[in-house]
PDB file of C-alpha atoms in Angstrom:
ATOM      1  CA  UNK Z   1       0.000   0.000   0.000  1.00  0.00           C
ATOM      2  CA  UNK Z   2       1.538   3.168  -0.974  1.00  0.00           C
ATOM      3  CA  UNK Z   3       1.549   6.632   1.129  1.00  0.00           C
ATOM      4  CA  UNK Z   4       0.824   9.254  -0.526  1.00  0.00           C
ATOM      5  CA  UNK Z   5       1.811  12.314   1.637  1.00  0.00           C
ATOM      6  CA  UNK Z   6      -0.488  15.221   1.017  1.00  0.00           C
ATOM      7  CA  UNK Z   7       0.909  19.702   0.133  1.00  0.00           C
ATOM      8  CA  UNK Z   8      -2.636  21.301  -0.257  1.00  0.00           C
ATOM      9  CA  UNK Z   9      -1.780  24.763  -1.947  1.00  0.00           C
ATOM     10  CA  UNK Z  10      -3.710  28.160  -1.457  1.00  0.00           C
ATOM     11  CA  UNK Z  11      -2.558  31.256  -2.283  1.00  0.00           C
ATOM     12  CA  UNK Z  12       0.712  29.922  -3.007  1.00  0.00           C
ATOM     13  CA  UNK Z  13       1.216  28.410   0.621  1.00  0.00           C
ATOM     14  CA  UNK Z  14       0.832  24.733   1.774  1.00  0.00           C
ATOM     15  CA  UNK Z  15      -2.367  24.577   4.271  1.00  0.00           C
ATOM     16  CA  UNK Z  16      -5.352  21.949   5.422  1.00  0.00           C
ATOM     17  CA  UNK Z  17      -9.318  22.926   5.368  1.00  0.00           C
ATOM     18  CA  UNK Z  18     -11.615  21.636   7.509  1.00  0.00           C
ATOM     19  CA  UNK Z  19     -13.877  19.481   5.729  1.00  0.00           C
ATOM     20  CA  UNK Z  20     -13.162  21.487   2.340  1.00  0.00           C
ATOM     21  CA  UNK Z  21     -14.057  24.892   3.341  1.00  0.00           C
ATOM     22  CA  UNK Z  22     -12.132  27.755   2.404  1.00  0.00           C
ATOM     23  CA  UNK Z  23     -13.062  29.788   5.800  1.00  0.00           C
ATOM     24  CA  UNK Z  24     -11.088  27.013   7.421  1.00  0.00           C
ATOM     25  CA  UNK Z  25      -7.517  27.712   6.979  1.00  0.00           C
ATOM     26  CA  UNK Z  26      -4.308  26.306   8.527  1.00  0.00           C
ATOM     27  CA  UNK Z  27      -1.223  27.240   6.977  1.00  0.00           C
ATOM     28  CA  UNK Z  28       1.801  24.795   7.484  1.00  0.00           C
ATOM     29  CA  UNK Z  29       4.899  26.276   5.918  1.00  0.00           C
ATOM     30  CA  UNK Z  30       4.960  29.493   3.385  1.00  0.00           C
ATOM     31  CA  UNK Z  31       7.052  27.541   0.976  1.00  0.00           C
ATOM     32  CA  UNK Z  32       4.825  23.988  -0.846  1.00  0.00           C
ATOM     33  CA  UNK Z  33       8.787  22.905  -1.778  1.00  0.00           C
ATOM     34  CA  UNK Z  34       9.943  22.867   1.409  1.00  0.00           C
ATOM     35  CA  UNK Z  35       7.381  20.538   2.591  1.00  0.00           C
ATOM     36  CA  UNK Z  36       7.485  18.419  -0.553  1.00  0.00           C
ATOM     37  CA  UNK Z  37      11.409  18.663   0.391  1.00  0.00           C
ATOM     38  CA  UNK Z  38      10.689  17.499   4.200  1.00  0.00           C
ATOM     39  CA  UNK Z  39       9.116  14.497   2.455  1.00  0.00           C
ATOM     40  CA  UNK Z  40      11.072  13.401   0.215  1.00  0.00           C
ATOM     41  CA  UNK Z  41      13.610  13.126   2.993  1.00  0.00           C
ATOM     42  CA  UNK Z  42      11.637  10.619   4.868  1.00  0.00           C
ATOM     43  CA  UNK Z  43      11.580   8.750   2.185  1.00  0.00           C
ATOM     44  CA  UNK Z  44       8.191   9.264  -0.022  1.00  0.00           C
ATOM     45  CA  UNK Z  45       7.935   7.463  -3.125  1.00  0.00           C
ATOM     46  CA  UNK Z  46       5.098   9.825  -4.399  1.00  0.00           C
ATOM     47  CA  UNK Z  47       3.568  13.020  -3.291  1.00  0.00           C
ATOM     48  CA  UNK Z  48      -0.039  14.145  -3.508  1.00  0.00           C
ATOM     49  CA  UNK Z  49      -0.600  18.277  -4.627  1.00  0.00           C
ATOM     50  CA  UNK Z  50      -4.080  19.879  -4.450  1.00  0.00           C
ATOM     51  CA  UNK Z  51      -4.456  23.205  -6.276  1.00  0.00           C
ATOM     52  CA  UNK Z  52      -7.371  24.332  -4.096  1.00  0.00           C
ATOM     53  CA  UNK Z  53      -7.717  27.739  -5.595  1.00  0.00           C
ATOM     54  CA  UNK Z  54      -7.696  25.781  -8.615  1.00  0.00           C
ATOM     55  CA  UNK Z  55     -10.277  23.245  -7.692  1.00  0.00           C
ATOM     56  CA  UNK Z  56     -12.855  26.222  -7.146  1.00  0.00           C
ATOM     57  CA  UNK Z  57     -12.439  28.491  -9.319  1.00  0.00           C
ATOM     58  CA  UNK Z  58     -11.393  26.350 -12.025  1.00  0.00           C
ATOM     59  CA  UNK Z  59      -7.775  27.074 -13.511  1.00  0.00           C
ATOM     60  CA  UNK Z  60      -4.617  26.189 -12.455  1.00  0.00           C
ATOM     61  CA  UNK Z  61      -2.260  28.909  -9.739  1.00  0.00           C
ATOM     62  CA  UNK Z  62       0.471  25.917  -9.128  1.00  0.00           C
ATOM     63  CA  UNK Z  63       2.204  25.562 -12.627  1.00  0.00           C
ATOM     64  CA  UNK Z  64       5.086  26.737 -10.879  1.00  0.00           C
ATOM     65  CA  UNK Z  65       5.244  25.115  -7.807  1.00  0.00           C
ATOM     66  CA  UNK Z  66       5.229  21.889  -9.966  1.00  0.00           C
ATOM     67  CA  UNK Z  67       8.073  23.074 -11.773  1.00  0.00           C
ATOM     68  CA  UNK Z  68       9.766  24.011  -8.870  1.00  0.00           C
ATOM     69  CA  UNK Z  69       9.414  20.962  -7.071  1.00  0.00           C
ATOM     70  CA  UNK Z  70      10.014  18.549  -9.793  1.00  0.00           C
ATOM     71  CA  UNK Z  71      13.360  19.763 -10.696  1.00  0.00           C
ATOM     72  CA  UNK Z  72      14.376  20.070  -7.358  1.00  0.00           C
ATOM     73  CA  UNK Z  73      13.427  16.322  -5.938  1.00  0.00           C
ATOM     74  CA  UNK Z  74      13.166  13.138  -7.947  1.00  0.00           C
ATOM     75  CA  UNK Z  75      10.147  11.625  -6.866  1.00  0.00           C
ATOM     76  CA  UNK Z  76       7.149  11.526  -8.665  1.00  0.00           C
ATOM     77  CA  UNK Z  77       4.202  13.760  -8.292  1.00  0.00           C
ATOM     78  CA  UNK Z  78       0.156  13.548  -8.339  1.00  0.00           C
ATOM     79  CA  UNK Z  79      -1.657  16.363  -8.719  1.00  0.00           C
ATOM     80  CA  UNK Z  80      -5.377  18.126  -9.263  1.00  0.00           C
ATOM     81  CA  UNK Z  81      -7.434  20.968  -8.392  1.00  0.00           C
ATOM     82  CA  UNK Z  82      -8.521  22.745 -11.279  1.00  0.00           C
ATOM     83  CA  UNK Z  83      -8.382  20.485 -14.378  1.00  0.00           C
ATOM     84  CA  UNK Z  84     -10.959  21.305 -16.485  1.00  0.00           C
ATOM     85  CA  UNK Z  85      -9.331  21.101 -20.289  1.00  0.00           C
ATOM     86  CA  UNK Z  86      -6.414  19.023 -22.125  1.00  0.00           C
ATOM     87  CA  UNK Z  87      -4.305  22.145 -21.935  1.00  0.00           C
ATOM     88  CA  UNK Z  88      -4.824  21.784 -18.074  1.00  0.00           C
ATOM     89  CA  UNK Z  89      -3.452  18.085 -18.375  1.00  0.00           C
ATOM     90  CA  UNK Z  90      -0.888  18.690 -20.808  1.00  0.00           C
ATOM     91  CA  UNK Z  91       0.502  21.735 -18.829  1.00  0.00           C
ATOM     92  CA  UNK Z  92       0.396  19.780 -15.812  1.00  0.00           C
ATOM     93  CA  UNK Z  93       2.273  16.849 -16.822  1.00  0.00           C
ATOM     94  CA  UNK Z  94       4.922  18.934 -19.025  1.00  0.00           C
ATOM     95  CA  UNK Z  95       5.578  20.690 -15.253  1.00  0.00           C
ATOM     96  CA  UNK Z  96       6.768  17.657 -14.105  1.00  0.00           C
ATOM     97  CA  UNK Z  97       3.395  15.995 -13.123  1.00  0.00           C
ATOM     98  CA  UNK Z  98       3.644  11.836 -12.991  1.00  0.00           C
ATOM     99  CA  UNK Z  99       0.152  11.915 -12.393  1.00  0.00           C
ATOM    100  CA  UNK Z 100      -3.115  14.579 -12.911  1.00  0.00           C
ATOM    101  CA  UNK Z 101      -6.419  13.712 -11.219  1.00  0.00           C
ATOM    102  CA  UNK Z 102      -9.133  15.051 -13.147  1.00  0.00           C
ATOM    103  CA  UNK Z 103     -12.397  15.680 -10.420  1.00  0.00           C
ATOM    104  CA  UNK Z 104     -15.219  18.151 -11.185  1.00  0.00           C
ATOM    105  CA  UNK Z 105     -14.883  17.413 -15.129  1.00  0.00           C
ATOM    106  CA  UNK Z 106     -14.974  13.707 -14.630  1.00  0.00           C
ATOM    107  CA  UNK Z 107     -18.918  14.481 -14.015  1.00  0.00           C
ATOM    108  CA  UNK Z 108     -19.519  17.385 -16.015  1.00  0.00           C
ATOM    109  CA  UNK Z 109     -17.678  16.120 -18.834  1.00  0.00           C
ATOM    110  CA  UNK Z 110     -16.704  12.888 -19.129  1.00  0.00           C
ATOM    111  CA  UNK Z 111     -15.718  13.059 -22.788  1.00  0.00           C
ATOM    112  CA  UNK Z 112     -12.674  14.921 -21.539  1.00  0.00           C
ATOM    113  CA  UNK Z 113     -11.958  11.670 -19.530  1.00  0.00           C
ATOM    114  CA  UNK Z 114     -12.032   9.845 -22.485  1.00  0.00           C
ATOM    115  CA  UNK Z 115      -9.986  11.973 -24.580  1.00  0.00           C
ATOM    116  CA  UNK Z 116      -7.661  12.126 -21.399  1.00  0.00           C
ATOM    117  CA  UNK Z 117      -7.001   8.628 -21.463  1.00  0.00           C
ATOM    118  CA  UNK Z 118      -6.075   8.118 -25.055  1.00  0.00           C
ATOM    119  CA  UNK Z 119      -3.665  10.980 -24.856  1.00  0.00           C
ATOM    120  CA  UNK Z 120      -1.953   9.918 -21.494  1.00  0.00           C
ATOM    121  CA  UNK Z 121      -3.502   6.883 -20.891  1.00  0.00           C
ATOM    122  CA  UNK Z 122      -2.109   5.757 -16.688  1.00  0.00           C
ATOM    123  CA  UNK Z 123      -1.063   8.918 -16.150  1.00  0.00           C
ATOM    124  CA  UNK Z 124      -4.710  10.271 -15.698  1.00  0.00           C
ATOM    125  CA  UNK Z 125      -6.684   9.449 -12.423  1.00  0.00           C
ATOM    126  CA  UNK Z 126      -9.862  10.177 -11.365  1.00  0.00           C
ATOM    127  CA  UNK Z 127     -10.712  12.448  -8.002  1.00  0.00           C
ATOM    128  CA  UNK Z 128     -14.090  10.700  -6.203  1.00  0.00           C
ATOM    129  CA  UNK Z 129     -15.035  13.460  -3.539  1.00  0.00           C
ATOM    130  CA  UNK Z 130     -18.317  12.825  -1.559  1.00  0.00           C
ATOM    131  CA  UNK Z 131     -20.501  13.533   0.692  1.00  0.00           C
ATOM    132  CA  UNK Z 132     -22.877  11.032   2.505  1.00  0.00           C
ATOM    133  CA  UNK Z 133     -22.394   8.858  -0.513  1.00  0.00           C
ATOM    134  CA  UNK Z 134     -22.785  11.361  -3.563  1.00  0.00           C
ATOM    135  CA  UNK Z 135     -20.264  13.516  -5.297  1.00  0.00           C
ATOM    136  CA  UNK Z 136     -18.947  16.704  -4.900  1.00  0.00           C
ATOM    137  CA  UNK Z 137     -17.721  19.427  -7.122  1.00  0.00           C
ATOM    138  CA  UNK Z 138     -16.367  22.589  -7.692  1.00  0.00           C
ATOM    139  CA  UNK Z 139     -14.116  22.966  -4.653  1.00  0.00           C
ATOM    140  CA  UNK Z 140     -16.538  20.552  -2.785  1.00  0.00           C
ATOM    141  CA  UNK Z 141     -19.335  23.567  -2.782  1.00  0.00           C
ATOM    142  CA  UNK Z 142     -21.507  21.728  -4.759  1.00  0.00           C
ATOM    143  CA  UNK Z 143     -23.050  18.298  -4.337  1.00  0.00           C
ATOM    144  CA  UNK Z 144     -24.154  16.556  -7.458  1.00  0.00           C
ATOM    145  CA  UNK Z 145     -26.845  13.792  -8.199  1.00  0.00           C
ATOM    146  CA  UNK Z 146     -24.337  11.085  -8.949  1.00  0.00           C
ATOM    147  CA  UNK Z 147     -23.385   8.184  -6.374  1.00  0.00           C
ATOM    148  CA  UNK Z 148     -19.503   7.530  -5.671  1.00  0.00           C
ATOM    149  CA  UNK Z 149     -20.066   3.839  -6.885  1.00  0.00           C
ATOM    150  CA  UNK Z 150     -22.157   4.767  -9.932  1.00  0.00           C
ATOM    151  CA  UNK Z 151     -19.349   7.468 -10.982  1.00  0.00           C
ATOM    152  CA  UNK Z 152     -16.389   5.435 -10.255  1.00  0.00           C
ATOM    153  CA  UNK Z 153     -18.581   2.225 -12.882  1.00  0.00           C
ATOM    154  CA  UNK Z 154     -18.492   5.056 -15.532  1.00  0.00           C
ATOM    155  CA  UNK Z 155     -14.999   5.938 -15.191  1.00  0.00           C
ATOM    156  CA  UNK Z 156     -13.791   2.542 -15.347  1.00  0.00           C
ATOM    157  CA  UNK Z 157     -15.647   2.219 -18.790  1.00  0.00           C
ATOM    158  CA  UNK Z 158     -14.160   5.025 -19.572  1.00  0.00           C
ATOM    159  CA  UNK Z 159     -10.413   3.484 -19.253  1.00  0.00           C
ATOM    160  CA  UNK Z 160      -9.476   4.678 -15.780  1.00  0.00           C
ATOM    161  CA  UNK Z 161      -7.663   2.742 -13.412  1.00  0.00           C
ATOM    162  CA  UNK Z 162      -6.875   4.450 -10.396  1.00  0.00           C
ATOM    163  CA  UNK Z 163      -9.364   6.423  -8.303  1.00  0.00           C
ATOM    164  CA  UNK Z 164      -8.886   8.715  -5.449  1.00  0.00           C
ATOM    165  CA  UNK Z 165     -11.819   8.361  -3.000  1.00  0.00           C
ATOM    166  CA  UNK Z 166     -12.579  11.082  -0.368  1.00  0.00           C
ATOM    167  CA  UNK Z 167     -15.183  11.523   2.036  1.00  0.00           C
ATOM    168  CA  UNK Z 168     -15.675  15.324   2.705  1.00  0.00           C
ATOM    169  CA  UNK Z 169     -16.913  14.522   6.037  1.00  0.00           C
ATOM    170  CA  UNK Z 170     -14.060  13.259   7.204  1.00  0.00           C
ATOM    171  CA  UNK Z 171     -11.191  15.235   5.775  1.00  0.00           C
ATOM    172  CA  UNK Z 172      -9.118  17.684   7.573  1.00  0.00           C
ATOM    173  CA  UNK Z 173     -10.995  16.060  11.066  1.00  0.00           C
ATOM    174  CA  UNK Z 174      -8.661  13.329  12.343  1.00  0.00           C
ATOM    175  CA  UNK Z 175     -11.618  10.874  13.216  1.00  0.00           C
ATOM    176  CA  UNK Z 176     -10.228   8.208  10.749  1.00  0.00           C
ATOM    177  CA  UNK Z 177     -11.884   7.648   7.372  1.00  0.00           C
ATOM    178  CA  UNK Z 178     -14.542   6.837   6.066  1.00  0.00           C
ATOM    179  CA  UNK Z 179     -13.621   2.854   5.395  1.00  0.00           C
ATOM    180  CA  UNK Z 180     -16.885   1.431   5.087  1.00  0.00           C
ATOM    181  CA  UNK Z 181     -17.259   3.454   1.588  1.00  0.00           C
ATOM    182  CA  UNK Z 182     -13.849   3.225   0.841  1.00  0.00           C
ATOM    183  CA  UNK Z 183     -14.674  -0.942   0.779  1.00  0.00           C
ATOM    184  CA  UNK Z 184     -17.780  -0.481  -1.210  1.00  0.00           C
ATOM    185  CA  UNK Z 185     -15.788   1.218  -4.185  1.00  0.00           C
ATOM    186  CA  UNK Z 186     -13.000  -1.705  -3.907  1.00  0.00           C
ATOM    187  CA  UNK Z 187     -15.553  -4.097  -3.980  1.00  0.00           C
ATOM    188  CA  UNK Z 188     -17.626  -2.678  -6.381  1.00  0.00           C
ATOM    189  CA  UNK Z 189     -15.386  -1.559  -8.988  1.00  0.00           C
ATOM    190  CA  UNK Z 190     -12.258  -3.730  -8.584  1.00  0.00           C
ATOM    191  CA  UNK Z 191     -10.609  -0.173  -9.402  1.00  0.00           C
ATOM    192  CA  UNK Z 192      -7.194   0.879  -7.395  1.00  0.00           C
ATOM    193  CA  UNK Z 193      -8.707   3.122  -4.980  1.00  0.00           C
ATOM    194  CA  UNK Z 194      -6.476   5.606  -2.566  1.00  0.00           C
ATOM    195  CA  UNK Z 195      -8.128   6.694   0.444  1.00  0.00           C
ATOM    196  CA  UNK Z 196      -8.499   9.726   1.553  1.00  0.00           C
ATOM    197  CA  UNK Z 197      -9.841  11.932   4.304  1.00  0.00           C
ATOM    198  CA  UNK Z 198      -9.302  11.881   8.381  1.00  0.00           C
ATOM    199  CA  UNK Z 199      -6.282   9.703   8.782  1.00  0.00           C
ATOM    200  CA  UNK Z 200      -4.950  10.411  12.346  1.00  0.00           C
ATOM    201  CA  UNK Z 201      -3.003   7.747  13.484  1.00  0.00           C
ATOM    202  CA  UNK Z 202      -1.063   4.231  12.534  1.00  0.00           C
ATOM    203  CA  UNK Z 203      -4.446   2.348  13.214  1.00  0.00           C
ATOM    204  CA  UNK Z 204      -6.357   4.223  10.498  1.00  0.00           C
ATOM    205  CA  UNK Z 205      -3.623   2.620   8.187  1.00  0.00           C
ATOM    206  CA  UNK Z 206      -3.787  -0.385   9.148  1.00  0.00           C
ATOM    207  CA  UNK Z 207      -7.209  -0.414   8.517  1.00  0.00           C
ATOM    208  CA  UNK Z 208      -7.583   1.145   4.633  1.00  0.00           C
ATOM    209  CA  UNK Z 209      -4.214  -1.448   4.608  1.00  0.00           C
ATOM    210  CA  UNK Z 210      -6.655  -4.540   5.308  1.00  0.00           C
ATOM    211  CA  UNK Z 211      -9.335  -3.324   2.823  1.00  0.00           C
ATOM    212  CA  UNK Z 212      -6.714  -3.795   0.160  1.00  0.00           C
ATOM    213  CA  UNK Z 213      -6.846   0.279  -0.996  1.00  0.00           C
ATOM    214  CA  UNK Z 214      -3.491   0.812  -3.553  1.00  0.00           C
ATOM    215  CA  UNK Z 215      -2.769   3.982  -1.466  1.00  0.00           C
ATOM    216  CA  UNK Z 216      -3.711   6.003   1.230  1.00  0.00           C
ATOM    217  CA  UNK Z 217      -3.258  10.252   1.229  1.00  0.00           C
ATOM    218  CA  UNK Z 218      -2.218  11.655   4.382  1.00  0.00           C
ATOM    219  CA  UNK Z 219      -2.323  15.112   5.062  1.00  0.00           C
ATOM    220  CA  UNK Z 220      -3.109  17.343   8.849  1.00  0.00           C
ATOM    221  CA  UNK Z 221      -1.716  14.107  10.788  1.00  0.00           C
ATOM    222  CA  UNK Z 222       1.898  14.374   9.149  1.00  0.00           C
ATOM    223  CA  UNK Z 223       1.639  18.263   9.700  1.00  0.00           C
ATOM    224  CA  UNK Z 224       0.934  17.940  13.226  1.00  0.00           C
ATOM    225  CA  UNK Z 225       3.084  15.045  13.635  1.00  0.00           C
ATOM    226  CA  UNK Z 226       0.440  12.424  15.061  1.00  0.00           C
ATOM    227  CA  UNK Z 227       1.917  10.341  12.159  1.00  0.00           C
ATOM    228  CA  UNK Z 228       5.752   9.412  11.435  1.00  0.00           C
ATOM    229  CA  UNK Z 229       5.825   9.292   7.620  1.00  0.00           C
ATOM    230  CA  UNK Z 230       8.880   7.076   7.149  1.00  0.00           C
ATOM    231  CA  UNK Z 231       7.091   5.034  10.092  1.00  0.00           C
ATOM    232  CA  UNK Z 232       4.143   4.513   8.059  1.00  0.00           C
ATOM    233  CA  UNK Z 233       6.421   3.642   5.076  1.00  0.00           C
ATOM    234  CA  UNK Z 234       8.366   0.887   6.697  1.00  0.00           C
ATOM    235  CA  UNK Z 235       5.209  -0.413   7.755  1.00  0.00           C
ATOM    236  CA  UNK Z 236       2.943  -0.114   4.848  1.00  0.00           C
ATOM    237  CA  UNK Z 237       5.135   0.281   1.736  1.00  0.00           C
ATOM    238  CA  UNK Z 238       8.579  -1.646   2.588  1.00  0.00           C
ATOM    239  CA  UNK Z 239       6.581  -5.310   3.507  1.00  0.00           C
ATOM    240  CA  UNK Z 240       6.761  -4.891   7.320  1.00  0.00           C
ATOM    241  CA  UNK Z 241       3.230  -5.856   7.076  1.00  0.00           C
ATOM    242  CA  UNK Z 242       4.352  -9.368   7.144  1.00  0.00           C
ATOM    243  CA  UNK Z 243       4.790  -9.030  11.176  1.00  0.00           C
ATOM    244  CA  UNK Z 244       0.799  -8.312  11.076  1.00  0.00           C
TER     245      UNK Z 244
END
């Protein structure tokens, strides 16, 4: 199971929301590459970057960041917030981007999915955000009609492999997430799914670990230091799992 630490960008800084909402900011260092930095030095194999000014307002304000972060660190990046167009994709992955998770377009137009995956094929993944089952858009301000498990079904059709599955409820809150839904998706799909949302301690990875989710994100409890991240990694990525 990989871990996927988590640099949520506004207004060029790296912070965590409370359950997505914008009037809920902690800031955790000025610079997004000297977190990414702190990572990579204890040992991260891939890092997770939200554009949340991107994710609501629907163009991308990290282009940069990517840049800067890619040439200074080899490890490979996922990233989304934002991505609306091919141009977004393209300009994300030419930045250095391993990965680009589309979200709000994935359900208000899926043909860019499609297109998305014949371009770049693996390197596109799909952003699941919901809220008591049904998915959120636009910066999680808007909650469509469409289920988690009914928009994940179309995806797959669509070509995509990997999902990343949060439940609004849960993120930014450290009260452990939402594994019962994460489940359903696994089951339901047979999709890689990477959970996200609430992870506060070792347990909570133990438990998305026994679920069989390819990855979990972790974001507040590496901030706040109620996770080790190399920890987690000899545990959950380097086959210390064995002992369990």
């Amino acid at each position: 199971m990989r871990i996927y630490p988590a640099i949520d960008i506004k207004d060029g800084k790296a912070v965590r929301l409370v359950q997505g909402k914008f009037d809920e900011v902690t800031v955790f260092n000025d610079n997004p590459a000297e977190a990414a930095k702190a990572w990579a030095e204890a040992g991260a194999n891939y890092i997770h970057i939200v554009d949340l000014d991107g994710a609501r307002y629907g163009k991308s304000f990290i282009i940069d960041i990517l840049k800067e972060i890619s040439s200074k660190y080899n490890i490979p990046v996922q990233t989304g917030g934002g991505v609306r167009t091919i141009e977004d994709i393209r300009e994300r992955i030419e930045s250095g981007a391993a990965r680009v998770i589309i979200g709000t377009a994935a359900v208000e137009n899926p043909q860019l999915v499609r297109e998305a995956i014949k371009l770049y094929g693996d390197k596109i993944a799909v952003g699941v955000d919901a809220k008591n089952g049904m998915v959120a858009i636009k910066g999680w301000e808007e909650v469509s009609d469409v289920s988690a498990v009914d928009l994940c079904l179309e995806m797959k059709k669509l070509g995509v492999k990997t999902i990343i599955y949060t439940d609004i409820s849960k993120d930014g809150m450290m009260c452990g997430p939402n594994i019962e839904a994460t489940k359903e998706l696994i089951e339901k799909t047979g999709m890689e799914i990477i959970a996200s949302g609430g992870v506060s301690k070792i347990d909570d990875l133990e438990n998305v670990f026994k679920i069989n989710a390819q990855g979990v994100i972790i974001g507040k409890a590496l901030y706040n230091g109620a996770i080790n991240l190399s920890d987690a990694i000899d545990k959950f990525e380097k086959g210390e799992k064995n002992a369990y």
